[in-house]
PDB file of C-alpha atoms in Angstrom:
ATOM      1  CA  MET A   5      30.759 120.392  39.010  1.00 54.00           C
ATOM      2  CA  PHE A   6      28.649 119.163  36.153  1.00 49.00           C
ATOM      3  CA  LYS A   7      26.275 122.104  36.516  1.00 50.00           C
ATOM      4  CA  ILE A   8      29.227 124.522  36.240  1.00 47.00           C
ATOM      5  CA  TYR A   9      30.392 122.860  33.037  1.00 43.00           C
ATOM      6  CA  LEU A  10      26.757 122.863  31.735  1.00 43.00           C
ATOM      7  CA  ILE A  11      26.263 126.587  32.552  1.00 48.00           C
ATOM      8  CA  SER A  12      29.625 127.450  30.981  1.00 43.00           C
ATOM      9  CA  PHE A  13      28.840 125.508  27.830  1.00 48.00           C
ATOM     10  CA  PHE A  14      25.465 127.341  27.687  1.00 47.00           C
ATOM     11  CA  LEU A  15      27.096 130.673  28.080  1.00 43.00           C
ATOM     12  CA  ILE A  16      29.626 129.933  25.388  1.00 46.00           C
ATOM     13  CA  VAL A  17      27.073 128.828  22.990  1.00 47.00           C
ATOM     14  CA  LEU A  18      24.923 131.923  23.719  1.00 44.00           C
ATOM     15  CA  GLY A  19      28.125 134.147  23.212  1.00 41.00           C
ATOM     16  CA  CYS A  20      28.704 132.795  19.817  1.00 46.00           C
ATOM     17  CA  SER A  21      27.489 135.156  17.188  1.00 48.00           C
ATOM     18  CA  GLN A  22      25.575 134.116  14.158  1.00 50.00           C
ATOM     19  CA  LYS A  23      28.496 135.318  12.148  1.00 49.00           C
ATOM     20  CA  ALA A  24      30.720 132.647  13.711  1.00 58.00           C
ATOM     21  CA  ILE A  25      28.182 129.970  12.941  1.00 82.00           C
ATOM     22  CA  ASP A  26      27.703 131.083   9.358  1.00 91.00           C
ATOM     23  CA  PRO A  27      30.854 132.076   7.345  1.00 94.00           C
ATOM     24  CA  ARG A  28      28.568 133.468   4.620  1.00 97.00           C
ATOM     25  CA  ILE A  29      27.906 136.386   6.956  1.00 97.00           C
ATOM     26  CA  ASP A  30      31.612 137.117   7.248  1.00 97.00           C
ATOM     27  CA  THR A  31      31.925 137.025   3.459  1.00 97.00           C
ATOM     28  CA  PHE A  32      28.953 139.266   2.853  1.00 97.00           C
ATOM     29  CA  GLU A  33      30.133 141.842   5.446  1.00 98.00           C
ATOM     30  CA  LYS A  34      33.758 141.980   4.196  1.00 97.00           C
ATOM     31  CA  VAL A  35      32.626 142.698   0.636  1.00 98.00           C
ATOM     32  CA  LEU A  36      29.924 145.181   1.853  1.00 97.00           C
ATOM     33  CA  GLY A  37      32.308 146.999   4.233  1.00 97.00           C
ATOM     34  CA  ALA A  38      32.260 147.672   7.923  1.00 96.00           C
ATOM     35  CA  LYS A  39      30.401 151.076   8.047  1.00 96.00           C
ATOM     36  CA  GLU A  40      27.914 149.919   5.612  1.00 97.00           C
ATOM     37  CA  THR A  41      27.273 146.716   7.635  1.00 97.00           C
ATOM     38  CA  LYS A  42      26.857 148.811  10.727  1.00 97.00           C
ATOM     39  CA  VAL A  43      24.116 150.855   8.846  1.00 97.00           C
ATOM     40  CA  VAL A  44      22.440 147.724   7.472  1.00 97.00           C
ATOM     41  CA  ASN A  45      22.253 146.446  11.012  1.00 98.00           C
ATOM     42  CA  SER A  46      20.730 149.772  12.312  1.00 97.00           C
ATOM     43  CA  LEU A  47      18.156 149.591   9.486  1.00 97.00           C
ATOM     44  CA  VAL A  48      17.170 145.998  10.358  1.00 97.00           C
ATOM     45  CA  LYS A  49      16.892 147.148  14.013  1.00 97.00           C
ATOM     46  CA  ASP A  50      14.619 150.047  12.981  1.00 96.00           C
ATOM     47  CA  PHE A  51      12.599 147.791  10.808  1.00 96.00           C
ATOM     48  CA  GLU A  52      12.039 145.132  13.494  1.00 97.00           C
ATOM     49  CA  GLU A  53      11.179 147.821  16.090  1.00 97.00           C
ATOM     50  CA  ASN A  54       8.519 149.057  13.649  1.00 95.00           C
ATOM     51  CA  LEU A  55       7.195 145.512  13.185  1.00 97.00           C
ATOM     52  CA  HIS A  56       6.771 145.163  17.001  1.00 97.00           C
ATOM     53  CA  LYS A  57       4.958 148.536  17.016  1.00 96.00           C
ATOM     54  CA  ILE A  58       2.536 147.814  14.253  1.00 95.00           C
ATOM     55  CA  TYR A  59       2.021 144.009  14.920  1.00 96.00           C
ATOM     56  CA  PRO A  60       2.594 143.675  18.778  1.00 96.00           C
ATOM     57  CA  GLU A  61       0.628 140.496  18.866  1.00 97.00           C
ATOM     58  CA  ILE A  62       2.860 138.323  16.576  1.00 97.00           C
ATOM     59  CA  SER A  63       6.498 137.270  16.334  1.00 97.00           C
ATOM     60  CA  THR A  64       9.016 139.254  14.440  1.00 97.00           C
ATOM     61  CA  GLU A  65       9.269 136.476  11.824  1.00 96.00           C
ATOM     62  CA  LYS A  66       5.534 136.594  11.159  1.00 97.00           C
ATOM     63  CA  GLY A  67       5.663 140.330  11.273  1.00 97.00           C
ATOM     64  CA  TYR A  68       7.962 140.193   8.229  1.00 97.00           C
ATOM     65  CA  ARG A  69       5.468 138.204   6.192  1.00 97.00           C
ATOM     66  CA  LYS A  70       2.523 140.378   7.343  1.00 96.00           C
ATOM     67  CA  TYR A  71       4.389 143.548   6.506  1.00 96.00           C
ATOM     68  CA  LEU A  72       4.977 142.303   2.928  1.00 96.00           C
ATOM     69  CA  GLU A  73       1.444 140.992   2.505  1.00 96.00           C
ATOM     70  CA  GLU A  74      -0.106 144.244   3.641  1.00 95.00           C
ATOM     71  CA  MET A  75       2.321 146.280   1.506  1.00 93.00           C
ATOM     72  CA  ILE A  76       0.724 144.803  -1.659  1.00 94.00           C
ATOM     73  CA  SER A  77      -2.752 144.350  -0.383  1.00 94.00           C
ATOM     74  CA  PRO A  78      -5.419 146.470  -2.201  1.00 92.00           C
ATOM     75  CA  ASN A  79      -7.067 147.014   1.247  1.00 94.00           C
ATOM     76  CA  THR A  80      -4.012 148.843   2.718  1.00 90.00           C
ATOM     77  CA  THR A  81      -4.736 152.482   3.232  1.00 90.00           C
ATOM     78  CA  ASN A  82      -2.268 153.464   6.026  1.00 89.00           C
ATOM     79  CA  TRP A  83       1.009 153.859   4.253  1.00 87.00           C
ATOM     80  CA  ASP A  84       2.720 155.631   7.059  1.00 89.00           C
ATOM     81  CA  LYS A  85       3.045 152.329   9.071  1.00 88.00           C
ATOM     82  CA  PHE A  86       5.511 151.269   6.331  1.00 89.00           C
ATOM     83  CA  LYS A  87       7.961 153.997   7.245  1.00 91.00           C
ATOM     84  CA  PHE A  88      10.484 152.531   9.640  1.00 94.00           C
ATOM     85  CA  GLN A  89      13.726 154.569   9.472  1.00 93.00           C
ATOM     86  CA  THR A  90      14.617 156.830  12.261  1.00 93.00           C
ATOM     87  CA  LYS A  91      16.097 160.148  11.251  1.00 95.00           C
ATOM     88  CA  LYS A  92      19.527 159.236  12.450  1.00 95.00           C
ATOM     89  CA  THR A  93      19.486 155.896  10.634  1.00 94.00           C
ATOM     90  CA  ASN A  94      18.327 157.618   7.434  1.00 95.00           C
ATOM     91  CA  TYR A  95      21.087 160.112   7.836  1.00 96.00           C
ATOM     92  CA  ASP A  96      23.709 157.383   8.323  1.00 96.00           C
ATOM     93  CA  PHE A  97      22.262 155.443   5.368  1.00 96.00           C
ATOM     94  CA  HIS A  98      23.086 158.419   3.072  1.00 95.00           C
ATOM     95  CA  LYS A  99      26.180 159.668   4.787  1.00 96.00           C
ATOM     96  CA  SER A 100      27.881 156.207   4.948  1.00 95.00           C
ATOM     97  CA  GLY A 101      27.533 155.861   1.157  1.00 95.00           C
ATOM     98  CA  LEU A 102      25.351 152.757   1.434  1.00 96.00           C
ATOM     99  CA  TRP A 103      22.529 154.303  -0.326  1.00 96.00           C
ATOM    100  CA  ASN A 104      24.819 154.925  -3.337  1.00 95.00           C
ATOM    101  CA  GLU A 105      25.984 151.307  -3.081  1.00 95.00           C
ATOM    102  CA  ILE A 106      22.435 150.102  -3.472  1.00 95.00           C
ATOM    103  CA  TYR A 107      20.757 152.669  -5.755  1.00 93.00           C
ATOM    104  CA  VAL A 108      21.648 155.192  -8.499  1.00 93.00           C
ATOM    105  CA  LYS A 109      19.710 158.135  -9.885  1.00 90.00           C
ATOM    106  CA  ASP A 110      19.795 158.374 -13.511  1.00 83.00           C
ATOM    107  CA  ASN A 111      18.051 161.319 -15.203  1.00 85.00           C
ATOM    108  CA  GLY A 112      15.717 161.692 -12.128  1.00 85.00           C
ATOM    109  CA  SER A 113      14.737 158.006 -12.032  1.00 89.00           C
ATOM    110  CA  LEU A 114      15.834 155.519  -9.399  1.00 89.00           C
ATOM    111  CA  ASP A 115      17.529 152.317 -10.378  1.00 91.00           C
ATOM    112  CA  ILE A 116      19.589 149.511  -8.690  1.00 91.00           C
ATOM    113  CA  ASN A 117      23.392 149.958  -8.595  1.00 93.00           C
ATOM    114  CA  GLN A 118      24.256 146.715 -10.325  1.00 93.00           C
ATOM    115  CA  THR A 119      27.990 147.279  -9.622  1.00 94.00           C
ATOM    116  CA  GLY A 120      27.535 148.405  -5.967  1.00 96.00           C
ATOM    117  CA  LYS A 121      28.970 146.650  -2.941  1.00 97.00           C
ATOM    118  CA  TYR A 122      25.462 145.457  -1.801  1.00 97.00           C
ATOM    119  CA  ILE A 123      24.873 143.444  -5.009  1.00 96.00           C
ATOM    120  CA  GLN A 124      28.624 142.357  -4.980  1.00 97.00           C
ATOM    121  CA  ALA A 125      28.174 141.127  -1.422  1.00 97.00           C
ATOM    122  CA  LEU A 126      25.040 139.144  -2.324  1.00 97.00           C
ATOM    123  CA  TYR A 127      26.659 137.893  -5.421  1.00 96.00           C
ATOM    124  CA  ALA A 128      29.545 136.449  -3.312  1.00 97.00           C
ATOM    125  CA  ILE A 129      27.146 134.158  -1.509  1.00 97.00           C
ATOM    126  CA  LYS A 130      24.351 133.740  -4.059  1.00 95.00           C
ATOM    127  CA  ASP A 131      24.903 130.089  -4.692  1.00 94.00           C
ATOM    128  CA  SER A 132      24.383 129.182  -1.069  1.00 94.00           C
ATOM    129  CA  ASP A 133      20.740 130.151  -0.863  1.00 96.00           C
ATOM    130  CA  PRO A 134      17.896 129.892  -3.503  1.00 96.00           C
ATOM    131  CA  LEU A 135      16.188 133.127  -2.449  1.00 96.00           C
ATOM    132  CA  ILE A 136      19.430 135.115  -2.793  1.00 97.00           C
ATOM    133  CA  LYS A 137      20.236 133.564  -6.082  1.00 96.00           C
ATOM    134  CA  LYS A 138      16.741 134.316  -7.391  1.00 95.00           C
ATOM    135  CA  TYR A 139      16.830 137.899  -6.126  1.00 94.00           C
ATOM    136  CA  ILE A 140      20.224 138.483  -7.770  1.00 94.00           C
ATOM    137  CA  GLU A 141      19.133 137.032 -11.043  1.00 94.00           C
ATOM    138  CA  LYS A 142      15.902 139.085 -11.154  1.00 92.00           C
ATOM    139  CA  ARG A 143      17.696 142.274 -10.134  1.00 89.00           C
ATOM    140  CA  ALA A 144      20.342 141.792 -12.886  1.00 89.00           C
ATOM    141  CA  VAL A 145      17.634 141.429 -15.534  1.00 89.00           C
ATOM    142  CA  ALA A 146      14.913 143.864 -14.253  1.00 88.00           C
ATOM    143  CA  GLY A 147      16.594 146.467 -12.087  1.00 86.00           C
ATOM    144  CA  MET A 148      14.054 148.454 -10.149  1.00 88.00           C
ATOM    145  CA  MET A 149      10.709 146.634 -10.026  1.00 89.00           C
ATOM    146  CA  LYS A 150       7.293 147.453  -8.567  1.00 90.00           C
ATOM    147  CA  ASN A 151       6.840 146.561  -4.956  1.00 91.00           C
ATOM    148  CA  GLU A 152       4.245 143.918  -5.914  1.00 93.00           C
ATOM    149  CA  ILE A 153       6.589 142.046  -8.102  1.00 94.00           C
ATOM    150  CA  VAL A 154       9.252 142.135  -5.468  1.00 93.00           C
ATOM    151  CA  VAL A 155       7.141 141.054  -2.688  1.00 95.00           C
ATOM    152  CA  ARG A 156       5.537 138.220  -4.613  1.00 95.00           C
ATOM    153  CA  GLY A 157       8.964 137.155  -5.685  1.00 94.00           C
ATOM    154  CA  ILE A 158      10.286 137.083  -2.235  1.00 96.00           C
ATOM    155  CA  LEU A 159       7.197 135.268  -0.800  1.00 96.00           C
ATOM    156  CA  SER A 160       7.223 132.692  -3.497  1.00 94.00           C
ATOM    157  CA  SER A 161      10.865 131.827  -2.599  1.00 94.00           C
ATOM    158  CA  ASN A 162       9.872 130.526   0.819  1.00 93.00           C
ATOM    159  CA  PRO A 163      11.731 133.131   2.909  1.00 97.00           C
ATOM    160  CA  ASP A 164      12.925 132.349   6.363  1.00 97.00           C
ATOM    161  CA  PHE A 165      12.669 135.464   8.335  1.00 97.00           C
ATOM    162  CA  THR A 166      15.036 134.287  10.876  1.00 97.00           C
ATOM    163  CA  ASN A 167      17.717 134.168   8.144  1.00 97.00           C
ATOM    164  CA  TYR A 168      20.210 137.019   8.324  1.00 97.00           C
ATOM    165  CA  PHE A 169      20.213 137.548   4.558  1.00 97.00           C
ATOM    166  CA  HIS A 170      16.428 137.265   3.960  1.00 98.00           C
ATOM    167  CA  LYS A 171      15.863 139.890   6.521  1.00 98.00           C
ATOM    168  CA  ARG A 172      18.370 142.200   4.861  1.00 98.00           C
ATOM    169  CA  ILE A 173      17.001 141.774   1.487  1.00 97.00           C
ATOM    170  CA  VAL A 174      13.512 142.725   2.731  1.00 97.00           C
ATOM    171  CA  VAL A 175      14.829 145.713   4.765  1.00 97.00           C
ATOM    172  CA  LEU A 176      17.102 147.078   2.036  1.00 95.00           C
ATOM    173  CA  GLU A 177      14.442 146.586  -0.626  1.00 92.00           C
ATOM    174  CA  PHE A 178      12.252 149.128   1.139  1.00 89.00           C
ATOM    175  CA  SER A 179      14.922 151.565   2.313  1.00 87.00           C
ATOM    176  CA  PHE A 180      14.804 154.229  -0.320  1.00 74.00           C
TER     177      PHE A 180
END
């Protein structure tokens, strides 16, 4: 009987989503919107599948860090490996309106949509995490920044690439 209770407890724990464990996720997703959240999750899935393809020998979490480090390395010559979106996800990214919630085009140049739902969603939870807070503050002041500045900023903030939000910041940062 004890084994049945133990197995049942284990299954319940496994069945709990990260969302139920962290109410910030619910807040973030409500502000961002259901269809936009679905697209973000698809982008994260594409990104992580690409990490497994280019770094099969390391964990996903280590892959995030290596991806960022190689992105700004002067020795990097294979830029194609950084492309991770499938055609369907890219289509959904634009069709859902998420792209417009993150970016704006002004006279041909790309900038951050400071009033879009993505920034608003991060802003709603910014005080709960130092990386999110720093990211929001830098975005508000600088808008679009060179990859090297963004990557160094993220890496200097001690990212945890098991963290729901840290992953999404990285993925959306490189989802033009």
